Coordinates of C-alpha atoms in Angstrom, one line a residue:
Chain D
X1 CA 0.0 0.0 0.0
X2 CA 1.3 3.5 -0.8
X3 CA 1.6 6.2 1.8
X4 CA -1.4 7.9 0.3
X5 CA -3.6 4.7 0.6
X6 CA -2.4 4.0 4.1
X7 CA -3.3 7.6 5.3
X8 CA -6.6 7.4 3.6
X9 CA -7.3 4.0 5.2
X10 CA -6.6 5.5 8.7
X11 CA -8.7 8.6 8.1
X12 CA -11.5 6.5 6.7
X13 CA -11.5 4.2 9.7
X14 CA -11.7 7.2 12.0
X15 CA -14.5 8.7 10.0
X16 CA -16.3 5.3 9.8
X17 CA -16.4 5.6 6.0
X18 CA -15.3 3.4 3.1
X19 CA -11.8 4.5 1.9
X20 CA -13.4 5.1 -1.5
X21 CA -15.5 7.9 0.1
X22 CA -12.4 9.8 1.2
X23 CA -10.8 12.0 -1.4
X24 CA -7.8 14.3 -1.3
X25 CA -10.2 17.2 -1.5
X26 CA -12.1 16.1 1.6
X27 CA -11.6 18.3 4.7
X28 CA -11.7 16.7 8.1
X29 CA -14.9 18.6 8.8
X30 CA -16.5 17.1 5.6
X31 CA -15.6 13.7 7.0
X32 CA -17.1 14.5 10.4
X33 CA -13.8 14.2 12.2
X34 CA -13.7 16.4 15.3
X35 CA -10.7 17.6 17.3
X36 CA -10.5 14.4 19.4
X37 CA -10.8 12.3 16.2
X38 CA -8.0 14.3 14.6
X39 CA -5.7 13.7 17.6
X40 CA -6.5 10.0 17.3
X41 CA -5.8 10.0 13.6
X42 CA -2.5 11.7 14.0
X43 CA -1.6 9.2 16.6
X44 CA -2.5 6.3 14.3
X45 CA -0.5 7.8 11.5
X46 CA 2.5 8.3 13.7
X47 CA 2.3 4.7 14.8
X48 CA 1.9 3.4 11.2
X49 CA 4.9 5.3 9.8
X50 CA 7.0 5.6 12.9
X51 CA 7.2 9.3 12.5
X52 CA 6.6 12.3 14.7
X53 CA 4.1 14.9 13.5
X54 CA 4.5 18.5 14.6
X55 CA 0.9 19.0 15.6
X56 CA -0.5 21.1 18.5
X57 CA -4.2 20.5 19.2
X58 CA -4.4 23.9 20.9
X59 CA -4.1 25.7 17.6
X60 CA -3.9 23.4 14.7
X61 CA -3.6 26.3 12.2
X62 CA -0.4 27.4 14.0
X63 CA 1.2 24.0 13.8
X64 CA 3.9 23.3 11.2
X65 CA 1.6 20.7 9.8
X66 CA -1.1 21.4 7.2
X67 CA -4.4 19.7 7.9
X68 CA -6.6 21.8 5.7
X69 CA -7.6 18.7 3.7
X70 CA -6.7 15.0 3.2
X71 CA -4.4 15.9 0.3
X72 CA -2.4 18.3 2.5
X73 CA -2.1 15.7 5.2
X74 CA -0.8 13.1 2.8
X75 CA 1.7 15.5 1.4
X76 CA 2.9 16.4 4.9
X77 CA 3.3 12.7 5.8
X78 CA 5.1 11.9 2.6
X79 CA 7.6 14.7 3.4
X80 CA 8.1 13.4 6.9
X81 CA 8.6 9.8 5.8
X82 CA 11.1 11.0 3.1
X83 CA 13.0 13.0 5.7
X84 CA 13.2 10.1 8.0
X85 CA 14.6 7.7 5.4
Chain C
X1 CA -27.9 27.5 57.8
X2 CA -24.5 28.0 59.3
X3 CA -22.0 30.5 58.0
X4 CA -18.7 28.9 56.9
X5 CA -15.3 30.4 57.3
X6 CA -11.7 29.4 56.5
X7 CA -9.5 29.4 59.6
X8 CA -6.4 27.6 58.3
X9 CA -4.5 27.3 55.1
X10 CA -1.5 25.2 54.0
X11 CA 0.2 24.5 50.8
X12 CA 3.2 23.1 49.0
X13 CA 3.6 23.8 45.3
X14 CA 6.1 25.0 42.7
X15 CA 5.9 28.6 44.1
X16 CA 6.7 27.7 47.7
X17 CA 6.5 25.3 50.6
X18 CA 4.1 27.4 52.6
X19 CA 1.2 29.9 52.2
X20 CA 3.5 33.0 52.9
X21 CA 6.0 31.8 50.3
X22 CA 3.3 31.2 47.8
X23 CA 1.7 34.6 48.4
X24 CA 5.1 36.3 48.0
X25 CA 5.7 34.5 44.7
X26 CA 2.2 35.4 43.4
X27 CA 2.7 39.1 44.4
X28 CA 6.0 39.1 42.6
X29 CA 4.6 37.3 39.6
X30 CA 7.3 34.6 39.8
X31 CA 7.2 31.6 37.6
X32 CA 7.6 28.2 39.2
X33 CA 7.7 26.3 35.9
X34 CA 10.9 24.9 34.7
X35 CA 12.8 21.9 33.3
X36 CA 11.4 18.7 34.7
X37 CA 13.8 16.4 36.6
X38 CA 12.9 12.7 37.0
X39 CA 13.9 9.3 35.5
X40 CA 13.4 9.0 31.7
X41 CA 12.5 12.6 31.3
X42 CA 14.7 12.7 28.1
X43 CA 12.1 10.4 26.4
X44 CA 9.4 13.0 26.8
X45 CA 8.4 15.6 24.2
X46 CA 7.2 17.8 27.0
X47 CA 9.9 18.5 29.5
X48 CA 8.6 21.5 31.5
X49 CA 6.4 21.6 34.6
X50 CA 5.7 23.2 37.9
X51 CA 7.7 20.8 39.9
X52 CA 8.0 21.1 43.7
X53 CA 11.7 21.5 44.4
X54 CA 13.8 21.2 47.6
X55 CA 11.2 18.9 49.2
X56 CA 13.1 16.2 51.2
X57 CA 10.4 13.7 52.1
X58 CA 13.0 11.4 53.7
X59 CA 13.8 13.9 56.4
X60 CA 10.2 14.7 57.1
X61 CA 8.7 11.2 57.2
X62 CA 10.1 8.0 58.8
X63 CA 10.9 4.8 56.9
X64 CA 7.6 3.2 57.8
X65 CA 5.6 6.3 56.7
X66 CA 7.6 6.5 53.4
X67 CA 6.5 2.9 52.5
X68 CA 2.9 4.1 52.8
X69 CA 3.0 7.7 51.5
X70 CA 3.0 8.4 47.8
X71 CA 4.2 11.9 46.9
X72 CA 0.6 13.1 46.7
X73 CA 0.1 12.0 50.3
X74 CA 3.3 13.6 51.3
X75 CA 2.2 16.9 49.8
X76 CA -1.2 16.6 51.5
X77 CA 0.2 15.9 54.9
X78 CA 2.7 18.7 54.6
X79 CA 0.0 21.2 53.7
X80 CA -2.5 19.8 56.2
X81 CA 0.0 20.3 59.1
X82 CA 0.3 24.0 58.2
X83 CA -3.5 24.5 57.9
X84 CA -4.4 22.7 61.1
X85 CA -1.6 24.5 63.0
X86 CA -2.9 27.8 61.8
X87 CA -6.5 27.0 62.7
X88 CA -5.3 26.0 66.1
X89 CA -7.8 23.2 66.3
X90 CA -7.5 19.9 68.1
X91 CA -10.0 17.2 67.5
X92 CA -11.4 15.3 70.6
X93 CA -14.7 13.8 71.6
X94 CA -17.8 15.1 69.8
X95 CA -15.7 17.6 67.8
X96 CA -13.6 14.7 66.4
X97 CA -16.6 12.4 65.8
X98 CA -18.3 15.0 63.6
X99 CA -15.3 16.6 61.8
X100 CA -13.9 14.9 58.7
X101 CA -11.7 15.2 55.6
X102 CA -12.9 15.7 52.1
X103 CA -10.1 16.0 49.5
X104 CA -9.7 16.1 45.8
X105 CA -7.2 14.3 43.5
X106 CA -7.5 13.2 39.9
X107 CA -4.7 10.6 39.8
X108 CA -3.9 9.7 43.4
X109 CA -0.6 7.8 43.6
X110 CA 0.4 8.1 40.0
X111 CA 4.1 7.7 40.7
X112 CA 3.5 4.6 42.7
X113 CA 1.7 3.1 39.7
X114 CA 4.5 4.3 37.5
X115 CA 7.3 2.9 39.7
X116 CA 5.7 -0.5 40.2
X117 CA 4.6 -1.0 36.6
X118 CA 8.2 -0.2 35.6
X119 CA 9.4 -2.7 38.0
X120 CA 7.2 -5.6 36.8
X121 CA 7.0 -4.7 33.1
X122 CA 10.4 -3.2 32.3
X123 CA 12.6 -4.7 34.9
X124 CA 10.8 -8.1 34.8
X125 CA 10.3 -8.4 38.5
X126 CA 7.6 -10.6 39.8
X127 CA 7.0 -9.1 43.2
X128 CA 6.0 -5.7 44.4
X129 CA 6.0 -4.1 47.8
X130 CA 3.0 -5.2 50.0
X131 CA 1.8 -1.6 50.4
X132 CA 1.5 -0.7 46.8
X133 CA -2.3 -0.7 46.9
X134 CA -2.8 1.4 50.1
X135 CA -0.1 3.7 48.9
X136 CA -1.6 4.5 45.5
X137 CA -5.3 4.5 46.3
X138 CA -7.0 7.9 45.7
X139 CA -8.3 8.1 49.3
X140 CA -4.9 7.4 50.8
X141 CA -4.1 11.1 51.5
X142 CA -7.6 11.7 53.1
X143 CA -7.2 8.6 55.3
X144 CA -3.7 9.6 56.5
X145 CA -5.0 13.1 57.4
X146 CA -7.9 11.6 59.2
X147 CA -5.6 9.2 61.2
X148 CA -3.0 11.8 62.0
X149 CA -5.5 14.4 63.3
X150 CA -8.2 12.1 64.8
X151 CA -10.8 13.3 62.3
X152 CA -13.6 10.7 62.6
X153 CA -16.5 12.3 60.8
X154 CA -17.5 12.1 57.1
X155 CA -14.3 11.6 55.1
X156 CA -13.7 10.7 51.4
X157 CA -11.9 11.6 48.3
X158 CA -13.5 13.3 45.3
X159 CA -12.1 12.7 41.8
X160 CA -13.4 14.9 39.0
X161 CA -10.2 15.5 37.1
X162 CA -9.3 19.2 37.1
X163 CA -12.3 20.2 39.3
X164 CA -11.6 17.6 42.1
X165 CA -10.5 20.1 44.7
X166 CA -13.4 22.5 44.0
X167 CA -15.9 19.6 44.2
X168 CA -14.3 18.5 47.5
X169 CA -14.3 21.9 49.0
X170 CA -18.0 22.3 47.9
X171 CA -18.8 19.2 49.8
X172 CA -16.9 20.3 53.0
X173 CA -18.7 23.6 52.8
X174 CA -22.1 22.0 52.4
X175 CA -21.5 19.8 55.4
X176 CA -20.7 22.7 57.7
X177 CA -23.4 24.9 56.3
X178 CA -26.0 22.3 57.0
X179 CA -24.8 21.8 60.5
X180 CA -23.5 18.2 59.9
X181 CA -19.9 19.0 60.8
X182 CA -18.4 21.8 63.0
X183 CA -15.1 21.8 61.0
X184 CA -13.7 20.0 57.9
X185 CA -10.3 19.6 56.5
X186 CA -10.5 20.0 52.8
X187 CA -8.7 20.9 49.6
X188 CA -6.7 18.6 47.4
X189 CA -3.4 17.4 46.0
X190 CA -1.8 16.0 42.9
X191 CA 1.5 14.5 41.8
X192 CA 1.6 13.4 38.2
X193 CA 5.0 14.7 37.3
X194 CA 6.6 11.4 36.6
X195 CA 7.4 9.7 33.3
X196 CA 4.1 7.9 32.9
X197 CA 2.0 10.8 34.2
X198 CA 3.4 13.3 31.7
X199 CA 3.6 10.8 28.8
X200 CA -0.2 10.2 29.2
X201 CA -0.8 14.0 28.9
X202 CA 1.5 14.3 25.9
X203 CA -0.9 12.1 24.0
X204 CA -3.6 14.7 24.0
X205 CA -1.3 17.3 22.3
X206 CA -2.5 20.2 24.4
X207 CA 0.7 20.6 26.4
X208 CA 3.0 23.6 25.9
X209 CA 6.7 23.1 25.4
X210 CA 7.7 26.5 26.6
X211 CA 5.3 28.3 29.0
X212 CA 1.7 28.5 30.2
X213 CA 0.3 31.8 28.8
X214 CA -3.4 31.9 29.7
X215 CA -5.6 34.4 27.7
X216 CA -2.6 35.5 25.6
X217 CA -2.9 35.2 21.8
X218 CA 0.5 33.5 21.8
X219 CA -0.7 30.7 24.2
X220 CA 0.7 27.3 23.4
X221 CA -1.2 25.0 25.8
X222 CA -1.2 23.9 29.3
X223 CA 1.7 23.1 31.7
X224 CA 1.4 20.6 34.5
X225 CA 2.2 21.3 38.1
X226 CA 2.1 19.4 41.4
X227 CA 1.5 20.0 45.1
X228 CA -1.3 20.4 47.5
X229 CA -3.6 23.0 49.1
X230 CA -5.3 22.2 52.3
X231 CA -7.8 24.3 54.3
X232 CA -9.7 24.2 57.6
X233 CA -13.3 25.1 56.9
X234 CA -15.2 25.9 60.1
X235 CA -18.6 26.9 61.4
X236 CA -18.4 30.7 61.8
X237 CA -19.9 30.7 65.3
X238 CA -17.6 28.0 66.4
X239 CA -14.6 29.9 65.1
X240 CA -15.7 33.2 66.6
X241 CA -16.4 31.6 70.0
X242 CA -12.9 30.3 70.3
X243 CA -11.4 33.6 68.9
X244 CA -9.9 32.0 65.8
X245 CA -8.4 34.1 63.1
X246 CA -10.7 34.1 60.1
X247 CA -9.1 34.2 56.7
X248 CA -12.3 34.6 54.7
X249 CA -15.9 33.3 54.4
X250 CA -17.1 30.7 51.9
X251 CA -20.5 32.0 50.9
X252 CA -21.7 29.6 48.1
X253 CA -20.9 27.2 45.4
X254 CA -22.5 25.5 42.4
X255 CA -21.7 22.4 40.4
X256 CA -22.8 21.6 36.9
X257 CA -22.2 19.1 34.1
X258 CA -21.9 20.0 30.5
X259 CA -23.3 16.7 29.4
X260 CA -21.7 17.2 26.0
X261 CA -18.1 16.2 25.3
X262 CA -15.4 14.3 27.2
X263 CA -12.7 17.0 26.6
X264 CA -14.2 20.1 24.9
X265 CA -15.6 22.6 27.4
X266 CA -19.0 24.1 27.1
X267 CA -19.8 27.8 27.6
X268 CA -23.2 27.0 29.0
X269 CA -21.9 24.5 31.5
X270 CA -19.3 27.0 32.8
X271 CA -21.9 29.8 32.8
X272 CA -24.4 27.7 34.8
X273 CA -21.8 26.9 37.4
X274 CA -20.8 30.6 37.8
X275 CA -24.4 31.9 37.9
X276 CA -25.3 29.1 40.2
X277 CA -22.6 30.0 42.7
X278 CA -23.9 33.6 42.7
X279 CA -27.4 32.5 43.3
X280 CA -26.4 30.1 46.1
X281 CA -24.3 32.9 47.8
X282 CA -27.2 35.3 47.2
X283 CA -25.1 37.9 45.7
X284 CA -25.4 40.1 42.6
X285 CA -23.0 39.6 39.7
X286 CA -21.7 43.2 40.1
X287 CA -20.5 42.4 43.7
X288 CA -17.8 40.1 42.3
X289 CA -14.4 41.9 42.0
X290 CA -12.2 39.1 41.1
X291 CA -12.4 35.6 39.5
X292 CA -9.6 33.1 39.8
X293 CA -10.0 31.6 36.3
X294 CA -9.7 28.0 35.4
X295 CA -7.4 29.5 32.7
X296 CA -5.5 26.5 31.5
X297 CA -3.7 28.2 28.6
X298 CA -5.5 26.0 26.0
X299 CA -7.4 27.8 23.3
X300 CA -10.5 25.6 24.1
X301 CA -10.6 26.6 27.7
X302 CA -9.6 30.2 27.6
X303 CA -12.0 31.3 24.8
X304 CA -14.9 29.3 26.4
X305 CA -14.3 30.6 29.9
X306 CA -14.1 34.2 28.8
X307 CA -17.3 33.9 26.8
X308 CA -19.0 32.3 29.8
X309 CA -17.9 35.2 32.1
X310 CA -19.2 37.7 29.5
X311 CA -22.5 35.9 29.5
X312 CA -22.9 35.7 33.2
X313 CA -21.6 39.2 34.2
X314 CA -22.8 41.3 31.2
X315 CA -21.2 44.8 31.3
X316 CA -19.7 44.0 34.7
X317 CA -17.4 41.5 33.0
X318 CA -15.3 44.5 31.8
X319 CA -15.0 45.8 35.3
X320 CA -14.0 42.7 37.2
X321 CA -10.5 41.2 37.2
X322 CA -9.8 37.6 36.2
X323 CA -6.5 36.0 36.4
X324 CA -5.0 32.5 36.0
X325 CA -2.3 31.6 38.5
X326 CA -1.6 28.4 36.5
X327 CA 0.8 30.6 34.6
X328 CA 3.0 30.5 37.7
X329 CA 2.4 27.2 39.5
X330 CA 1.2 25.1 36.5
X331 CA -2.0 23.1 36.4
X332 CA -2.2 20.9 39.5
X333 CA -5.1 18.9 37.9
X334 CA -7.0 17.5 40.9
X335 CA -5.2 19.8 43.3
X336 CA -5.5 23.0 41.3
X337 CA -8.6 24.5 42.8
X338 CA -7.1 24.2 46.2
X339 CA -3.9 26.0 45.4
X340 CA -5.8 28.6 43.4
X341 CA -8.1 29.3 46.4
X342 CA -5.0 30.8 47.9
X343 CA -5.1 33.5 45.3
X344 CA -8.7 34.2 46.3
X345 CA -7.7 34.5 50.0
X346 CA -4.8 36.8 49.1
X347 CA -7.2 39.0 47.1
X348 CA -9.7 39.2 50.0
X349 CA -7.3 39.5 52.9
X350 CA -4.3 41.4 51.5
X351 CA -6.1 43.3 48.6
X352 CA -3.5 41.9 46.1
X353 CA -4.7 40.3 42.9
X354 CA -2.3 37.6 41.6
X355 CA -1.4 38.2 38.0
X356 CA -1.6 36.1 34.8
X357 CA 2.1 35.9 33.9
X358 CA 3.6 35.0 30.5
X359 CA 1.0 37.3 28.9
X360 CA 2.3 38.6 25.6
X361 CA -0.5 39.7 23.3
X362 CA -4.2 40.4 23.7
X363 CA -6.6 37.8 22.3
X364 CA -9.7 39.4 21.0
X365 CA -11.7 36.4 22.2
X366 CA -10.4 36.9 25.7
X367 CA -11.0 40.6 26.0
X368 CA -11.2 40.8 29.8
X369 CA -9.0 42.4 32.5
X370 CA -6.7 39.4 33.0
X371 CA -4.3 41.3 35.3
X372 CA -1.4 40.7 32.9
X373 CA 2.1 40.0 34.2
X374 CA 2.0 42.2 37.4
X375 CA 0.0 41.8 40.6
X376 CA -2.3 44.6 41.4
X377 CA -3.6 46.2 44.6
X378 CA -7.3 46.2 44.6
X379 CA -10.1 46.3 47.2
X380 CA -12.4 43.4 46.5
X381 CA -15.0 41.9 48.8
X382 CA -16.4 39.0 46.8
X383 CA -14.4 36.6 44.6
X384 CA -15.1 33.4 42.6
X385 CA -12.9 30.4 41.9
X386 CA -13.6 28.5 38.8
X387 CA -12.8 24.9 37.9
X388 CA -13.9 23.2 34.7
X389 CA -12.9 19.6 34.3
X390 CA -12.4 17.2 31.5
X391 CA -15.6 15.2 31.4
X392 CA -17.5 18.5 31.5
X393 CA -17.8 18.6 35.3
X394 CA -17.7 22.1 36.7
X395 CA -17.5 23.5 40.2
X396 CA -17.3 27.2 41.2
X397 CA -16.9 28.5 44.8
X398 CA -17.8 32.0 46.0
X399 CA -15.9 33.7 48.9
X400 CA -16.2 36.9 50.8
X401 CA -14.0 39.1 52.9
X402 CA -14.8 38.9 56.6

């Protein structure tokens, strides 16, 4: 599975949706993921890829990690995974 | 209904090992938050906290006591000794039979859990000390205070996360007001500053890596603290008759549940607790001169709390002062309301409002007088102390100058 597919699978599970219903344009709000769900997703992604995501739940928009939509999240993860290897 | 007054106060926290030391630090706007020091701290992403320093439990308690006293109990007993000495009360006969201990803690013996899990899981040991359970239980501190001071009346521990101490003190207040008890030892303590305790909090991603800056636009989250605040609540007539020094009067309280979300606070729940406390104390909103805020330094709390204050107090919200002393001593979780009650006593007795330190830039969503960075002299006669817990459980106390 590609990084993209893995991230989508994690987000889909959190949103209780089929992965095919999650697109790169989807926002977390569209998917019905609230702040607690977001923290859980970030945790699951960190565990999956063994990376550390710079994300502060106090003010997500101020974090160095773009969560504006699924595509942005995937791009961020791909960058972190690349940096790690 | 009996009037209820506070005749003794004790504390140990990151700002000091006594009430006078804590008052002095609050007046000076000193920060007790710094680099954490304990085993495995290097594996934490969050390495700051309001840790109690220079506390030598080994010299204070004997070997047998040390096997039974978790750090949260040690803090409690240290603060209780000060409070009961100041009150000058001794508990014998009927007085002992009717007076009890109600304390708050969220985690109880967290470091005892931590040390012993490490021992069996990491070190592979198959045996733990026989007193692990009586050491870590949430009511251990209340029980040891009861035993040490012969308090035989209603005694228990309340655990409502960050509102534990306020819920506990509300219970003690109610027991005296109703005539059930002549005096109660109350307050709370917490000691979660160990590897497992901080690691658990890290998971929520609401912890700051640099400082606790409540109400400031530049806030970056909460910072944990540790310690205890213990008080003697007493029937006013009882205190007067024996010529006790009265620190202030407790005049009312209210408790509410948001019934909405396990971590996100609700403006309505907070507002109902504040307005309920005013109604219980039979005071008008415009009599309140100071609010000790819950003020955790998270965006979720600070914005919600300020909006709730604006709702309850209307135009008077712009005239009252509201500060968060968590900026100095950190968030003591289940013990926080107790240590913060000291700021209320200082406001009423000394006319000094403790500041919100670390304040850098106004947040338009927290546009109240948060007493930024420097303590202020002010004559206030009624104050509130807010606590809004995870789980949506709120408790607010109202106090008056005597």
